[in-house]
Coordinates of C-alpha atoms in Angstrom, one line a residue:
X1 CA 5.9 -31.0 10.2
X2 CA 3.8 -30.0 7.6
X3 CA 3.4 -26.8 8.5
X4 CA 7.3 -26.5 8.9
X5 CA 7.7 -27.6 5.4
X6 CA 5.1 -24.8 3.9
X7 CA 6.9 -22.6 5.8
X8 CA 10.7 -23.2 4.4
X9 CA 9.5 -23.8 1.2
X10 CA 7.1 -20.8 0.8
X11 CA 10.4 -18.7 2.3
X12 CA 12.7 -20.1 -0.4
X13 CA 10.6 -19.4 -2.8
X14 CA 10.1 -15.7 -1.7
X15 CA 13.5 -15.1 -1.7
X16 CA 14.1 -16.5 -4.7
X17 CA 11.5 -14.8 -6.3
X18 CA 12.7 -11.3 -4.7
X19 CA 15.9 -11.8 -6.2
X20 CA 15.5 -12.5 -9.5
X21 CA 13.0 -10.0 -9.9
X22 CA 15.6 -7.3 -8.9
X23 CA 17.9 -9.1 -11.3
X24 CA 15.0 -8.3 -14.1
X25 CA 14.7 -5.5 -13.0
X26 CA 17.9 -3.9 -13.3
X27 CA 19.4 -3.2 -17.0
X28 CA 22.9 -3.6 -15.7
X29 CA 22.2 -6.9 -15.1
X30 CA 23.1 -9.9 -17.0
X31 CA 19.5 -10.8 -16.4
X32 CA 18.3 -7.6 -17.2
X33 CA 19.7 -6.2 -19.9
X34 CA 18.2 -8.0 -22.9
X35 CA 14.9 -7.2 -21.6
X36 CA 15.7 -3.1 -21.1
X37 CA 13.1 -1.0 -22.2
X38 CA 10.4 -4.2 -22.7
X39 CA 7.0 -4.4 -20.8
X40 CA 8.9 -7.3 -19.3
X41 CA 11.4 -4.9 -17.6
X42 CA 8.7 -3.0 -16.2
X43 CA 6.6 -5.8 -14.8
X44 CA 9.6 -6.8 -13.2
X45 CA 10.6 -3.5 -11.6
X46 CA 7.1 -3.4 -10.4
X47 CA 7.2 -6.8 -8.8
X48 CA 10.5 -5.8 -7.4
X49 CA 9.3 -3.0 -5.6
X50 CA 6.2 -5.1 -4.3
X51 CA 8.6 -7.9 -2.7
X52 CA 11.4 -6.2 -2.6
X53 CA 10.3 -4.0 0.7
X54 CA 10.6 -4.5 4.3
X55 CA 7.0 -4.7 4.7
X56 CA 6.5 -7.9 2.6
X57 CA 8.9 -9.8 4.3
X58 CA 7.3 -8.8 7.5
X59 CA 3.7 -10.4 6.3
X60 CA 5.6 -13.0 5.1
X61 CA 6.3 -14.0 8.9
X62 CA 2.9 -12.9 9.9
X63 CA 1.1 -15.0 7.2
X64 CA 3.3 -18.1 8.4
X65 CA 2.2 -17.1 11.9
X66 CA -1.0 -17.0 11.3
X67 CA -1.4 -20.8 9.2
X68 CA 0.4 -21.9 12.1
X69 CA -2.3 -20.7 14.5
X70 CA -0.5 -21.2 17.8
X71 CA 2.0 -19.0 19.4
X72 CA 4.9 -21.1 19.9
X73 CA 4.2 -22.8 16.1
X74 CA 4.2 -19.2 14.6
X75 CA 6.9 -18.4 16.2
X76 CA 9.1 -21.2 15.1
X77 CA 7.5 -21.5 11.3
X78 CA 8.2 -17.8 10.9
X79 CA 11.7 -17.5 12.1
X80 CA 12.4 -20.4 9.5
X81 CA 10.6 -19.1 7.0
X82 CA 12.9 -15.8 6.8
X83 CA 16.1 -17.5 7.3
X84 CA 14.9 -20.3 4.1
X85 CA 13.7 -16.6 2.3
X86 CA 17.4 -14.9 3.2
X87 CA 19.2 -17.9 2.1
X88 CA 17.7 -18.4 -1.3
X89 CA 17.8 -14.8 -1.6
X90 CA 21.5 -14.6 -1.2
X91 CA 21.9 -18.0 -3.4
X92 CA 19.9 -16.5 -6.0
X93 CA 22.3 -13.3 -5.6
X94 CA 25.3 -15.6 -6.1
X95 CA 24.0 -17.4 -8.9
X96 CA 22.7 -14.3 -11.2
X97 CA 26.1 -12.7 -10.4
X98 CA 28.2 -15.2 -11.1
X99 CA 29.7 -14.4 -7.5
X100 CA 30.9 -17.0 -4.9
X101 CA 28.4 -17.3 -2.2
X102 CA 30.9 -17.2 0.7
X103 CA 30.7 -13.3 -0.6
X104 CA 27.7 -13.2 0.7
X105 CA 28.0 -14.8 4.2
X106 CA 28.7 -11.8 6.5
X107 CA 25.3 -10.3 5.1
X108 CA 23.4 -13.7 5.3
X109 CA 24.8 -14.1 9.2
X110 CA 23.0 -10.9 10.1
X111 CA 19.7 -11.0 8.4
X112 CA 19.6 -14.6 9.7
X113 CA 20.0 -13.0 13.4
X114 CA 17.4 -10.5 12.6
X115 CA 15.0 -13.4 11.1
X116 CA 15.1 -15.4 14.1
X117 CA 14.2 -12.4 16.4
X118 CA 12.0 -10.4 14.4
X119 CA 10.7 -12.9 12.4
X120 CA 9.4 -15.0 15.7
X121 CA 7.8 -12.1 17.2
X122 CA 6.0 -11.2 13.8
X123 CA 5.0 -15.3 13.9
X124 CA 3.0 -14.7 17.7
X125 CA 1.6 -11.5 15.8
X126 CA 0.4 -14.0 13.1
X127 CA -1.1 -16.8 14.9
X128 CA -2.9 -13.9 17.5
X129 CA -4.6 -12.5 14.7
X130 CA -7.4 -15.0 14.8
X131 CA -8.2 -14.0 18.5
X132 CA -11.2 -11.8 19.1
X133 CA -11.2 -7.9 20.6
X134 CA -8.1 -5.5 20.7
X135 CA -5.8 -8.7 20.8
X136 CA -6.7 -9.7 17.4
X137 CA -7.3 -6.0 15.9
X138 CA -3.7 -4.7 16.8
X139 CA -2.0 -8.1 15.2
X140 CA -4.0 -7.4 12.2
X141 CA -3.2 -4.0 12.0
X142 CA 0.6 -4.6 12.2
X143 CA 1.5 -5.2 8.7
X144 CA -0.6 -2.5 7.2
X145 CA 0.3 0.5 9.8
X146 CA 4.3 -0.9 9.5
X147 CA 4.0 -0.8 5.5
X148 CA 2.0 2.5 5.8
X149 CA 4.9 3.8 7.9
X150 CA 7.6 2.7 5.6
X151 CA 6.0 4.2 2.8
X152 CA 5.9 7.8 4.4
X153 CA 9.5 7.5 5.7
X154 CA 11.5 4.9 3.3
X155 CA 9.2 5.9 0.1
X156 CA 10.5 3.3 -3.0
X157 CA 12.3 6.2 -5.7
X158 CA 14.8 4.3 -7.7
X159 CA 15.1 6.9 -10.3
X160 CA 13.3 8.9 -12.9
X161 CA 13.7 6.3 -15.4
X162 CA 11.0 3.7 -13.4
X163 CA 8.6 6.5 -12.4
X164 CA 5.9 5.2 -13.8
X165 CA 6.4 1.6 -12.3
X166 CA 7.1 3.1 -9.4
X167 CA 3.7 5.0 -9.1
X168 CA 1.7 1.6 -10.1
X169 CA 4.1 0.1 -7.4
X170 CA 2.8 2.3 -4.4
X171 CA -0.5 2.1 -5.4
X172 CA -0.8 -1.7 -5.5
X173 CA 0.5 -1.6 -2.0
X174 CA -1.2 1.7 -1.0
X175 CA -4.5 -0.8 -1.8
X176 CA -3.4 -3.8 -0.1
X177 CA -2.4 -2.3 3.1
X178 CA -6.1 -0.7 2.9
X179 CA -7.7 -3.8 2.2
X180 CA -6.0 -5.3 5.2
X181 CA -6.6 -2.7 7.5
X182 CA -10.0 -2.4 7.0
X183 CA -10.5 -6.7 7.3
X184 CA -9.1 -6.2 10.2
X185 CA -11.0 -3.5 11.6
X186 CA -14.6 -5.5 10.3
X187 CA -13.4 -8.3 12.2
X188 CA -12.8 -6.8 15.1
X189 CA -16.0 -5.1 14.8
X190 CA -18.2 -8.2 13.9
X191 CA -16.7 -10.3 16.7
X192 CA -17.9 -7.6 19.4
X193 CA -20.5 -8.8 21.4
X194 CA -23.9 -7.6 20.9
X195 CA -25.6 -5.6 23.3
X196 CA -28.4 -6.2 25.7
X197 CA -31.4 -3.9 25.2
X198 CA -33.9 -4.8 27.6
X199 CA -37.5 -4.7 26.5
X200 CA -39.6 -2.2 26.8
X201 CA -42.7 -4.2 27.2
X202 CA -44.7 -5.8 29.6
X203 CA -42.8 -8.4 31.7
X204 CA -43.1 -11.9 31.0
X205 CA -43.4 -14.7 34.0
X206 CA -40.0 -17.4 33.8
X207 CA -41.3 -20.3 32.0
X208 CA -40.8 -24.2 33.7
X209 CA -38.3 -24.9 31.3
X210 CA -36.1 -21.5 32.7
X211 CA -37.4 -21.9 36.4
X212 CA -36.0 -25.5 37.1
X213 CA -32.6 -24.6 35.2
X214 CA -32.0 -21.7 37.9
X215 CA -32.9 -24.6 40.5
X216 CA -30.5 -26.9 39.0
X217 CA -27.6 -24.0 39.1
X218 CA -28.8 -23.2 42.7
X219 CA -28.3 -27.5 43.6
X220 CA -24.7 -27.6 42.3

């Protein structure tokens, strides 16, 4: 249960977040327009483009997978997580706007579809990325190489006039999807076994101790 409720609340509160930074962002917003031209507006656009991507809602799901730790859990948690995120996006939407949020329910119907089957299959990527060898390298490798795509095809250009956030924008997420690519690649590195390298020296006789443990193995 606890789990469940970090997960719904922590969606909310990404959603509601992404939306009102978009509604900061924008100067032809109610929200927005006082602030036009401010170091506030620009933070804002920036942290709009951070959240405001396809990629962050996918680690969204894969973080929720992965506090949930089991498959079925991650799944679940996940799935909820993005349907609470879509919900108080929209809400947020409706709010800012000043728009009913029944204007808003063909859209929330859809992403709530997609939610529930991407965001449980991003949940089993979370909670596997705990598991040793190429199990846990390719789960931890999915958020980075799927932001990393995104960014070559779907590149964030909202205009000339944020160029500059823009530029801060992509390098903030250039860095993170490096830093998580690369803890996922020492991980998978760290956990490999270590190699036997038999000695080169002179043999040594079995001890007792290693004699009568082979002779137990050999009795059951």
């Amino acid at each position: 249960m606890k789990i469940t409720s970090l997960g719904l609340v922590t969606g909310a509160g990404f959603g509601a977040l992404t939306s009102l930074t978009n509604a900061l962002s924008s100067p032809y917003s109610a929200l927005g327009a006082p602030w036009e031209g401010t170091v506030w507006a620009s933070i804002a656009k920036v942290l709009s483009l951070l959240v405001g991507l396809g990629w962050a809602w996918a680690a969204l799901a894969v973080v929720m997978g992965w506090l949930a730790r089991t498959w079925a859990r991650g799944a679940m948690v996940a799935a909820l997580a993005l349907i609470a995120a879509t919900a108080a996006y929209y809400a947020m939407d409706a709010l800012v706007r000043d728009e009913p949020l029944t204007l808003y329910w063909p859209e929330m119907l859809m992403w709530w579809a997609a939610s529930v089957l991407f965001g449980s299959v991003l949940g089993v990527v979370g909670a596997a990325v705990e598991r040793p060898g190429v199990t846990g390298l390719l789960a931890g490798l999915t958020v980075p190489v799927g932001g990393a795509v995104q960014l070559i095809a779907l590149p964030p250009r909202p205009g000339v006039a944020f160029a500059r956030e823009t530029a801060l924008a992509e390098a903030l997420i250039w860095t993170a999807l490096a830093a998580g690519a690369s803890w996922a690649v020492y991980r998978f590195w760290v956990s490999k076994p270590a190699q036997h390298i038999p000695s080169t020296g002179r043999r040594r006789s079995p001890s007792r101790q290693g004699v009568f443990r082979k002779w137990i193995k050999v009795v059951r």
